[in-house]
Coordinates of C-alpha atoms and ligand atoms in Angstrom, one line a residue:
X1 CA 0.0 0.0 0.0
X2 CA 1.3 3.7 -0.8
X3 CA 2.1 5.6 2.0
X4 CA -0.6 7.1 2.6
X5 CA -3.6 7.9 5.6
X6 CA -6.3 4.8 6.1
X7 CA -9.8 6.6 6.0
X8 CA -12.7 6.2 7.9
X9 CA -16.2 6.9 7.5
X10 CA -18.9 6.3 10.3
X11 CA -22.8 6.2 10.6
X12 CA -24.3 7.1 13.8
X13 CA -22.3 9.5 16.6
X14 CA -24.7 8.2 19.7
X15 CA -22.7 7.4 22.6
X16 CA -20.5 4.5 21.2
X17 CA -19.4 7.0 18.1
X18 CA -18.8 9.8 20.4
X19 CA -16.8 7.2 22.6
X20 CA -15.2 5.7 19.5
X21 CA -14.3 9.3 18.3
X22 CA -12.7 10.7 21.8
X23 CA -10.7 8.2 21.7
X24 CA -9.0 8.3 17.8
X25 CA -8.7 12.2 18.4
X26 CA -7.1 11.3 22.0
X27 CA -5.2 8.3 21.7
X28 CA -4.8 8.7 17.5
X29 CA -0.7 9.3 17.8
X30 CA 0.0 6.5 19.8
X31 CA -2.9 4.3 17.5
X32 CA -0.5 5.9 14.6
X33 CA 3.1 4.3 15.9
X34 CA 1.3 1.0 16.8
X35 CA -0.4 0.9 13.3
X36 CA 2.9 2.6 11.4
X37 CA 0.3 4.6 9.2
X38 CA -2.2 7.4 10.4
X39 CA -6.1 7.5 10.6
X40 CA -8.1 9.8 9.7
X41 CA -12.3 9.8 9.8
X42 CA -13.5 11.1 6.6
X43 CA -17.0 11.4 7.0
X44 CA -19.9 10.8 9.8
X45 CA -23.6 10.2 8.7
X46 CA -26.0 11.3 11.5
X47 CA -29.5 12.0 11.9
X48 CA -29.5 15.9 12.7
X49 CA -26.1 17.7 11.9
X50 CA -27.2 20.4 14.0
X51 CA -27.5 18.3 17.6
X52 CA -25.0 19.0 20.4
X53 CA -22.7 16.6 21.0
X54 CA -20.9 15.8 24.0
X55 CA -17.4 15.4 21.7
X56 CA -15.8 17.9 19.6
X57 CA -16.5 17.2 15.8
X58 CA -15.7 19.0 13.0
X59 CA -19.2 20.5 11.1
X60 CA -17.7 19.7 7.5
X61 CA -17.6 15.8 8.6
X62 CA -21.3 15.5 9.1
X63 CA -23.7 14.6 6.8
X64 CA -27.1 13.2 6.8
X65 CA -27.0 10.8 3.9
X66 CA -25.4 7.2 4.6
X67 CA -24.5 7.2 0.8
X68 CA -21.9 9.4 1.7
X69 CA -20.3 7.4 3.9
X70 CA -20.8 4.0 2.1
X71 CA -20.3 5.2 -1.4
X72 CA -17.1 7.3 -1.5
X73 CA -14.5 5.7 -2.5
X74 CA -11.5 7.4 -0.3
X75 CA -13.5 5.5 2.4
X76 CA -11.7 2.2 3.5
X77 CA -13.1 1.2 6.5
X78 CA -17.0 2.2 7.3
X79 CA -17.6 2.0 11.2
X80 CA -21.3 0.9 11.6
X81 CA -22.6 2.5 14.9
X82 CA -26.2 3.6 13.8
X83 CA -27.9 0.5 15.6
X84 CA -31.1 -1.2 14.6
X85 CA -31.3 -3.9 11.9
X86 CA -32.9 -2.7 8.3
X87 CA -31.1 0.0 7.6
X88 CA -27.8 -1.0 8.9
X89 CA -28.1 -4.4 7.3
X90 CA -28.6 -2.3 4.0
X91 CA -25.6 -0.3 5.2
X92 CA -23.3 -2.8 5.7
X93 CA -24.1 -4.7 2.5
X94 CA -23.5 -1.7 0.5
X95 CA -20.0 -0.6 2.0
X96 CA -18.8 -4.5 1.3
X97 CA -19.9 -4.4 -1.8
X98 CA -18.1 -0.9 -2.4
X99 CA -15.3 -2.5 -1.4
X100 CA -14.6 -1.7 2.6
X101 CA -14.1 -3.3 5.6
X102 CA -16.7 -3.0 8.4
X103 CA -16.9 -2.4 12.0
X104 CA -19.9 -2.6 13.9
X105 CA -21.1 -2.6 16.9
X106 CA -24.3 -3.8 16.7
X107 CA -25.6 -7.2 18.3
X108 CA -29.1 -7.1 17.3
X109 CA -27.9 -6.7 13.5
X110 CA -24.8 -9.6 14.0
X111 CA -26.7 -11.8 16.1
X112 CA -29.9 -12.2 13.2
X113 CA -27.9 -11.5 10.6
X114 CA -23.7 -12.6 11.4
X115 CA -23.8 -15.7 9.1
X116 CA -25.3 -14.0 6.0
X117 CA -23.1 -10.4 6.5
X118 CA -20.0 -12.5 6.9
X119 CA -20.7 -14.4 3.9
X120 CA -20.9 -11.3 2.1
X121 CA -17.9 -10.1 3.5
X122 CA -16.0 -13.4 2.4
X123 CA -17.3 -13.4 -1.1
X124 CA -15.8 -10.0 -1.1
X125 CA -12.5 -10.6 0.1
X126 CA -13.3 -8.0 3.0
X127 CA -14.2 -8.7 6.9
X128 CA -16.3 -7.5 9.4
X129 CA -14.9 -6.8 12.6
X130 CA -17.8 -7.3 15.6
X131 CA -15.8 -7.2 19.1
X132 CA -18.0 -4.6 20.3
X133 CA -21.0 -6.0 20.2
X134 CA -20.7 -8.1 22.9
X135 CA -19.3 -7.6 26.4
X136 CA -18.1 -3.2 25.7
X137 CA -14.6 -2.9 26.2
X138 CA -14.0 -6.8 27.5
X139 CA -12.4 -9.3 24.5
X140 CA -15.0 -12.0 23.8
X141 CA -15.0 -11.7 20.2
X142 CA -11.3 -12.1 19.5
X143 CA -10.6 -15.0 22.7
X144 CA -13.3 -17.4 21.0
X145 CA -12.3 -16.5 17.3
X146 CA -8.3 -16.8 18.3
X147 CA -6.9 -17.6 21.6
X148 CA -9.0 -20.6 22.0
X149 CA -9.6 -21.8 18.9
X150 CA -7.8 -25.2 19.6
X151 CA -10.9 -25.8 22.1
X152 CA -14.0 -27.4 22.2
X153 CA -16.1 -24.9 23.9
X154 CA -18.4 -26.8 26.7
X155 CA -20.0 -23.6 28.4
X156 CA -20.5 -19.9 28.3
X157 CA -21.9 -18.3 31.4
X158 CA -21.8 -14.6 32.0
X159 CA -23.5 -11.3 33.3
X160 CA -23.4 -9.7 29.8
X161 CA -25.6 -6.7 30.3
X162 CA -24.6 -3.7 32.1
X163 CA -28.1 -2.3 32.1
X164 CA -29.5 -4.9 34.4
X165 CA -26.6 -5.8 36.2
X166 CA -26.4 -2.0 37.3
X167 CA -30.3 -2.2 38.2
X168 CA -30.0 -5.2 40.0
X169 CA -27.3 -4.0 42.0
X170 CA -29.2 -0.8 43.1
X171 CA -31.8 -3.2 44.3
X172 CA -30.1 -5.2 46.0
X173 CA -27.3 -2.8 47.7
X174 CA -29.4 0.4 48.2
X175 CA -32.9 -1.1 48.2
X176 CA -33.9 1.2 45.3
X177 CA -36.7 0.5 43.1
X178 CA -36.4 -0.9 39.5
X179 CA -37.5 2.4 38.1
X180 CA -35.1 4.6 39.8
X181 CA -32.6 2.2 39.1
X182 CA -33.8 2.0 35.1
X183 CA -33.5 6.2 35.1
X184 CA -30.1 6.0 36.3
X185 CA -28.4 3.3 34.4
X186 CA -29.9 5.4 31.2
X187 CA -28.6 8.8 32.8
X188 CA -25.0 6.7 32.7
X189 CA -25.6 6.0 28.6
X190 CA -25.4 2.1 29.7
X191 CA -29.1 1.5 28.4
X192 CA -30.2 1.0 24.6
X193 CA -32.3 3.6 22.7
X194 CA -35.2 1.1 24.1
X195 CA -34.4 -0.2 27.6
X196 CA -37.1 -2.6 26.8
X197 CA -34.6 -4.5 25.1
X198 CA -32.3 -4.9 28.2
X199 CA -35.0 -5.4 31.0
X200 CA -36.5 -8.1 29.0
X201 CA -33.5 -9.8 28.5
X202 CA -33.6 -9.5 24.4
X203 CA -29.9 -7.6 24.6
X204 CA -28.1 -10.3 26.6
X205 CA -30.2 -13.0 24.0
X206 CA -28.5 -11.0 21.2
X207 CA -25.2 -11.1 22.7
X208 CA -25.9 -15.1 24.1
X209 CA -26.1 -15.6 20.4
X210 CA -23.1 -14.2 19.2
X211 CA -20.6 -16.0 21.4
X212 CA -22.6 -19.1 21.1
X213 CA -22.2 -19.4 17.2
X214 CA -18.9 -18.7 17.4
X215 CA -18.3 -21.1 20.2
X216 CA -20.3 -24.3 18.7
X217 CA -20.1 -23.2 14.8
X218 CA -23.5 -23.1 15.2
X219 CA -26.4 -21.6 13.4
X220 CA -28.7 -20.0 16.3
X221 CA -31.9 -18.5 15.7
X222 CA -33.2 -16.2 18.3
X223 CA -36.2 -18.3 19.2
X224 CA -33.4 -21.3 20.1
X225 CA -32.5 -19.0 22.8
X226 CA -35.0 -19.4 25.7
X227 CA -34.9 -15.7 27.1
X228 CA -37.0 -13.9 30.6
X229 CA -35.9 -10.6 31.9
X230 CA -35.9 -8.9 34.8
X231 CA -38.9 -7.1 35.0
X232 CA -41.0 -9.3 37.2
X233 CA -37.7 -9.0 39.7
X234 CA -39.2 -8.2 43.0
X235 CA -36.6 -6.6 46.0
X236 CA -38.7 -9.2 48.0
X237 CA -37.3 -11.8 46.2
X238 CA -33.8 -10.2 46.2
X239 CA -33.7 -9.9 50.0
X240 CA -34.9 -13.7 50.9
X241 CA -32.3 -14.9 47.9
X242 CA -29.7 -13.0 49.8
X243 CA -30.9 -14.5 53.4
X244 CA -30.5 -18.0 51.6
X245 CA -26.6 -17.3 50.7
X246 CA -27.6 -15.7 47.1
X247 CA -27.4 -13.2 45.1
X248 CA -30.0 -12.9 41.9
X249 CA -28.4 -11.8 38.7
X250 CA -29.1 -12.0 34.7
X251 CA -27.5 -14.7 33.8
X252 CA -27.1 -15.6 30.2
X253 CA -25.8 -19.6 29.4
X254 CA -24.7 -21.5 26.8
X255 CA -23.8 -25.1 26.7
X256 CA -23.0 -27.8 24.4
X257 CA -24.7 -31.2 25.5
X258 CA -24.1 -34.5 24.0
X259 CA -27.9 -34.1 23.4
X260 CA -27.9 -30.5 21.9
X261 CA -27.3 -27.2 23.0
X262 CA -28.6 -25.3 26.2
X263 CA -29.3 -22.0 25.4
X264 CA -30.5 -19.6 28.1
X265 CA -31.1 -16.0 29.9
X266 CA -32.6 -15.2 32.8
X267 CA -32.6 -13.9 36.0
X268 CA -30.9 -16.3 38.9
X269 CA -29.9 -16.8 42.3
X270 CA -25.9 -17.3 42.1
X271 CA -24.3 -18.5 45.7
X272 CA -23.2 -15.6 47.2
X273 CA -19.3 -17.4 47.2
X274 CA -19.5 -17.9 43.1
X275 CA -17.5 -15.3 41.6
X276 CA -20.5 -13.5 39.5
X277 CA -22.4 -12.7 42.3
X278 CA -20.0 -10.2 43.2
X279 CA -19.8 -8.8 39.6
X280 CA -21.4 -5.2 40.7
X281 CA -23.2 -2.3 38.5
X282 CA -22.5 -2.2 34.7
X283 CA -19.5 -4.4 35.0
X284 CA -20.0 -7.9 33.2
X285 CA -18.3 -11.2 33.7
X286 CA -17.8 -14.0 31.4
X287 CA -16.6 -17.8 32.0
X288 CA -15.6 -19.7 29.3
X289 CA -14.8 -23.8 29.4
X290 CA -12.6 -25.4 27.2
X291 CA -12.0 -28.7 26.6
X292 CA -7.9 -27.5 26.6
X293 CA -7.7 -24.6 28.8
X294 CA -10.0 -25.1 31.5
X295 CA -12.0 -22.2 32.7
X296 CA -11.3 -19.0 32.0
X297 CA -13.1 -15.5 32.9
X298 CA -13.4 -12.5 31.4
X299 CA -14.3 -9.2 33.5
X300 CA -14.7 -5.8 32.8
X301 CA -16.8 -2.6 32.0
X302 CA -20.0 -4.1 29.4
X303 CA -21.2 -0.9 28.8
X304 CA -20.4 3.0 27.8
X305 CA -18.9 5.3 25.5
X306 CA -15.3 4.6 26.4
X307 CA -15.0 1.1 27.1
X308 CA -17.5 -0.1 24.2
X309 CA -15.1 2.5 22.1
X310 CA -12.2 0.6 23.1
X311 CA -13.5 -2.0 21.5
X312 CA -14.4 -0.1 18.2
X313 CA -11.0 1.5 17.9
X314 CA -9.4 -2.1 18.2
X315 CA -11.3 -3.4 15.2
X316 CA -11.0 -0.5 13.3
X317 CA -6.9 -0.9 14.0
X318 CA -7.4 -4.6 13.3
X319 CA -8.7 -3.6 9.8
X320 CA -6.2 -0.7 9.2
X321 CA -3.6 -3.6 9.7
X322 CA -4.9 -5.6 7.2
X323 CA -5.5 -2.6 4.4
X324 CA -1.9 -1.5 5.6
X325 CA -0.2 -4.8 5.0
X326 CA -2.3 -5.8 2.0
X327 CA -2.6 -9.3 3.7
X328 CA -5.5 -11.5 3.0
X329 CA -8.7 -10.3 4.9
X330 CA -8.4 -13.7 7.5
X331 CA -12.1 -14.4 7.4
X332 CA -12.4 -17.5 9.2
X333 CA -16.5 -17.8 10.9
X334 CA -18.3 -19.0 8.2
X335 CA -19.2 -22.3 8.2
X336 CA -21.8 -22.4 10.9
X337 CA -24.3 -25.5 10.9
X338 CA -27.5 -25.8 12.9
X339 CA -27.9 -28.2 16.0
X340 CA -30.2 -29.5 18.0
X341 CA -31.2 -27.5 20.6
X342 CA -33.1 -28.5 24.2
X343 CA -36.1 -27.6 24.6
X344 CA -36.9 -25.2 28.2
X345 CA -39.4 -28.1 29.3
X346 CA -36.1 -30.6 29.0
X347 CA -33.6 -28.4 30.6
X348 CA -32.5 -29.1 34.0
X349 CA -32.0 -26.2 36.9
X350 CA -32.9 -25.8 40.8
X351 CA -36.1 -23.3 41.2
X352 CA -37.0 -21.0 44.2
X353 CA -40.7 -20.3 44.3
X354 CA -42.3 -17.9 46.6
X355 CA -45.8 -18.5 47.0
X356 CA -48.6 -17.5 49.8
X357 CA -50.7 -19.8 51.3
X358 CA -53.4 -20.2 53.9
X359 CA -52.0 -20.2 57.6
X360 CA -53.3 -23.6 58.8
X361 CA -52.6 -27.3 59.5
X362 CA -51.1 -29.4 57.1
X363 CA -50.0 -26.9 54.3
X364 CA -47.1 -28.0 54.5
X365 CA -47.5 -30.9 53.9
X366 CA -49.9 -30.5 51.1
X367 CA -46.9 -28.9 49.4
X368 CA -44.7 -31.2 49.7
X369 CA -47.5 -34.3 48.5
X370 CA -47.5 -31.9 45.3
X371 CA -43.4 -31.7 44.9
X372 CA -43.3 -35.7 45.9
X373 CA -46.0 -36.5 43.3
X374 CA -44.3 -34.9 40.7
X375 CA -41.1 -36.1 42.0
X376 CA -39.8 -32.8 42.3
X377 CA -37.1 -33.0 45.5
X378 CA -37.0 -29.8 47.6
X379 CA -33.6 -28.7 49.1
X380 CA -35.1 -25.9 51.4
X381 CA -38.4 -24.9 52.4
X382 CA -39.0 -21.5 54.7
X383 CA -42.1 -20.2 56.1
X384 CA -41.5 -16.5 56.1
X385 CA -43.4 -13.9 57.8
X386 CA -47.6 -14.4 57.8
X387 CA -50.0 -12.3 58.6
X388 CA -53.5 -13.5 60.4
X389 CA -54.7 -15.9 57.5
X390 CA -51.8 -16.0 55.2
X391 CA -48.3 -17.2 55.4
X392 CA -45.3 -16.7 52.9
X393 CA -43.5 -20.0 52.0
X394 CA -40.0 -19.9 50.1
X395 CA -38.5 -23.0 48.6
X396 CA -36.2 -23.8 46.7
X397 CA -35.8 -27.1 44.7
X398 CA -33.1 -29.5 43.9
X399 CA -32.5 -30.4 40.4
X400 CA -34.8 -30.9 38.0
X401 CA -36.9 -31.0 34.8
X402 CA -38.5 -27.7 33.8
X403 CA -41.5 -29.8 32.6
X404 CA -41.8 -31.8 36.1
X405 CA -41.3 -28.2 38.2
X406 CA -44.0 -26.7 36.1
X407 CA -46.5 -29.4 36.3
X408 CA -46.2 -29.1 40.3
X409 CA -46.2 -25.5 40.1
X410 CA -49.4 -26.1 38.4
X411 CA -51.2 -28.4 40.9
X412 CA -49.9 -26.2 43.7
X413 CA -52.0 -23.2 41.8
X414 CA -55.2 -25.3 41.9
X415 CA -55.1 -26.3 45.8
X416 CA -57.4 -24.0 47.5
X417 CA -55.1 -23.6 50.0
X418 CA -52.6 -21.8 48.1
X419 CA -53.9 -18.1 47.9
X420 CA -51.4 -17.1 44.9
X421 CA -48.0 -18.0 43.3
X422 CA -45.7 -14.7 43.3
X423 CA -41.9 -15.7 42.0
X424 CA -40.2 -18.3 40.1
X425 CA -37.1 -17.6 39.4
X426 CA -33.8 -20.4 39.0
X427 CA -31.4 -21.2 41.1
X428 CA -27.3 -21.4 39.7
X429 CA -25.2 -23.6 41.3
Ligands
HSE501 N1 -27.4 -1.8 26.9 C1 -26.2 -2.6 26.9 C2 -25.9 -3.0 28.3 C3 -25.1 -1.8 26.3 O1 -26.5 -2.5 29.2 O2 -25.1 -3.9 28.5 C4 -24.0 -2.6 25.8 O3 -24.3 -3.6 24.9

């Protein structure tokens, strides 16, 4: 390659492109000696030139039209940070197609649509660069595509959104409600454009998904991925896990079974000694299990300009090296294949169930006729505090079926002497 600047154009300047831009204009020397050749950011396509933004851009940069970006042909690399899926995916398939490299951050897009974009990409000659999407400023992406390549990935169980690992937290250390909670992790820039998509667990499915088709080479649709959020989270429930030695995080889990593959997020009591349960606000954690290396975890900030821009400028450095060197693009994710996948009724976990039930003789015992008919073993069962007619019972199960849980958790709902069933949430071991 001629000696000359690698250019970059970006759509979207939200928090992750303001993050992204801090730090090239920051760090962009020392990017340049690592790199041996200079970057420079060409163009930016945004919604409205005229918003204020909380990092210094030049005006000329902006434009409105993604054409701009995607279509000129001084562009090398095209950093995709506009979120959502239709027009990105558009995006993205136009800038390969023009000939660049791409960088994105964007889980939704690579988790619906990884296999087909890298495809494209291949066919091309070009790559797509994704560390980002998963995890902020913590390497995921390049561990499972590199480092442990050699292994045959068993399990993947993480915290792996900030948004409700921050709200949980609140709840659980300051006794704060989930709104207040939800307002403040979105004051921080740690929640999507929809926090919808965090609370109910879709953000960590997205991500689930990503590191799971890179880990099994599989093809994983987002209905193979069993998902609950946190919404139905009561500090009730947070407060009795933590008397019981837990703590109750959003845990997402991936595993490959002899019989298929276990794909999972939800909330969880964790034991209080496991490492994750002390994995606080918007900080995530991932373990890995390798057939070669063992376990390994990965911790760090999951959310936010700076960290998630980390990421960003790494892949965009990664691509740079590649247009620099003129080496061949090093594709290597494409041959995915779909597997069986266990169904939730199949899957095997503890529960903890909070229920209420009439204060008398024998409930007790009624309860545990249900659990033994079903063959459902319990571990612990607590009468908490009751009122003149009612009592609270907490329980918590030992192992088994999802199915054989539910169909007791179903009988239980029919005795009169249960007056409701409040919580249901999993235990980890
Ligand atoms: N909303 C996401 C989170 C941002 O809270 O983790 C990073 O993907």
């Amino acid at each position: 390659m001629k000696n000359r600047t690698i250019k970059i154009g970006m759509l979207g300047l939200g928090t992750v492109g303001g993050g992204t831009l801090q730090i090239l204009q920051k760090n962009g020397r020392e990017i340049e000696r690592k790199l041996g050749v200079g970057l420079e950011v060409k163009r930016i396509a945004v919604r409205d030139t005229g918003k204020k933004r909380p990092v210094a851009v030049d005006q000329e940069l902006l434009t409105t039209k993604i054409d701009h970006v995607v279509c000129d042909p001084e562009i090398d690399i095209v950093v995709e940070l506009m979120g959502g899926v239709g027009a990105a995916r558009q995006a993205i398939i136009r800038a390969l197609e023009n000939g660049k490299f791409v960088v994105t951050a964007n889980k939704d897009l690579m988790a619906q649509n990884g296999a087909e974009l890298l495809a494209i990409a291949k066919n091309q000659g070009k790559n797509i660069f994704y560390e980002a999407s998963v995890g902020g400023g913590i390497p995921l992406i390049r561990p499972l595509k590199h480092c442990l390549a050699a292994n045959r990935i068993k399990k993947i169980i993480g915290i792996i959104n900030g948004t409700t690992n921050y709200i949980l937290t609140k709840m659980s250390l300051e006794g704060m409600e989930f709104a207040e909670a939800l307002a403040e992790a979105q004051a921080r820039g740690f929640a999507e454009a929809d926090p919808a998509s965090d609370v109910e667990g879709r953000d960590a499915a997205y991500k689930l998904n990503i590191m799971a088709t890179l880990a099994f080479s599989a093809l994983i649709s987002m209905d193979d991925i069993c998902t609950e959020g946190i919404t139905e989270v009561k500090l009730r429930d947070i407060r009795y896990a933590r008397e019981l030695g837990y703590s109750v995080k959003l845990l997402a889990v991936a595993e490959e079974k002899e019989d298929g593959l276990v794909l999972r997020v939800h909330p969880a009591l964790i034991p209080l000694s496991h490492p994750l349960a002390s994995v606080e606000n918007e900080f995530n954690a991932v373990f890995l299990q390798g057939d070669a290396v063992g376990e390994v975890m990965f911790f760090g900030r999951g959310a936010g300009a700076l960290p998630t821009g980390s990421a960003v400028c790494a892949d965009i450095m990664d691509a740079a090296r590649i247009i620099k060197e003129e080496i061949e693009n090093g594709i290597m994710e494409t041959d995915f294949t779909k597997k069986e996948v266990i169904p939730p009724h199949r899957q095997v976990s503890r529960f903890y169930l909070r229920l209420k039930a009439k204060d008398e003789p024998g409930v007790f015992a009624k309860l545990a006729t249900a659990f033994g008919d079903a063959r459902v073993s319990l571990d612990m069962i607590i009468q908490k505090r009751s009122d003149a007619e009612t009592a609270e019972i907490v329980l918590v199960t030992h192992n088994v079926e999802e199915g054989r849980f539910r169909q007791a958790v179903e009988t239980l709902s029919a005795m009169p002497v249960i007056s409701s069933i409040n919580s249901i949430l999993r235990v980890a071991d």
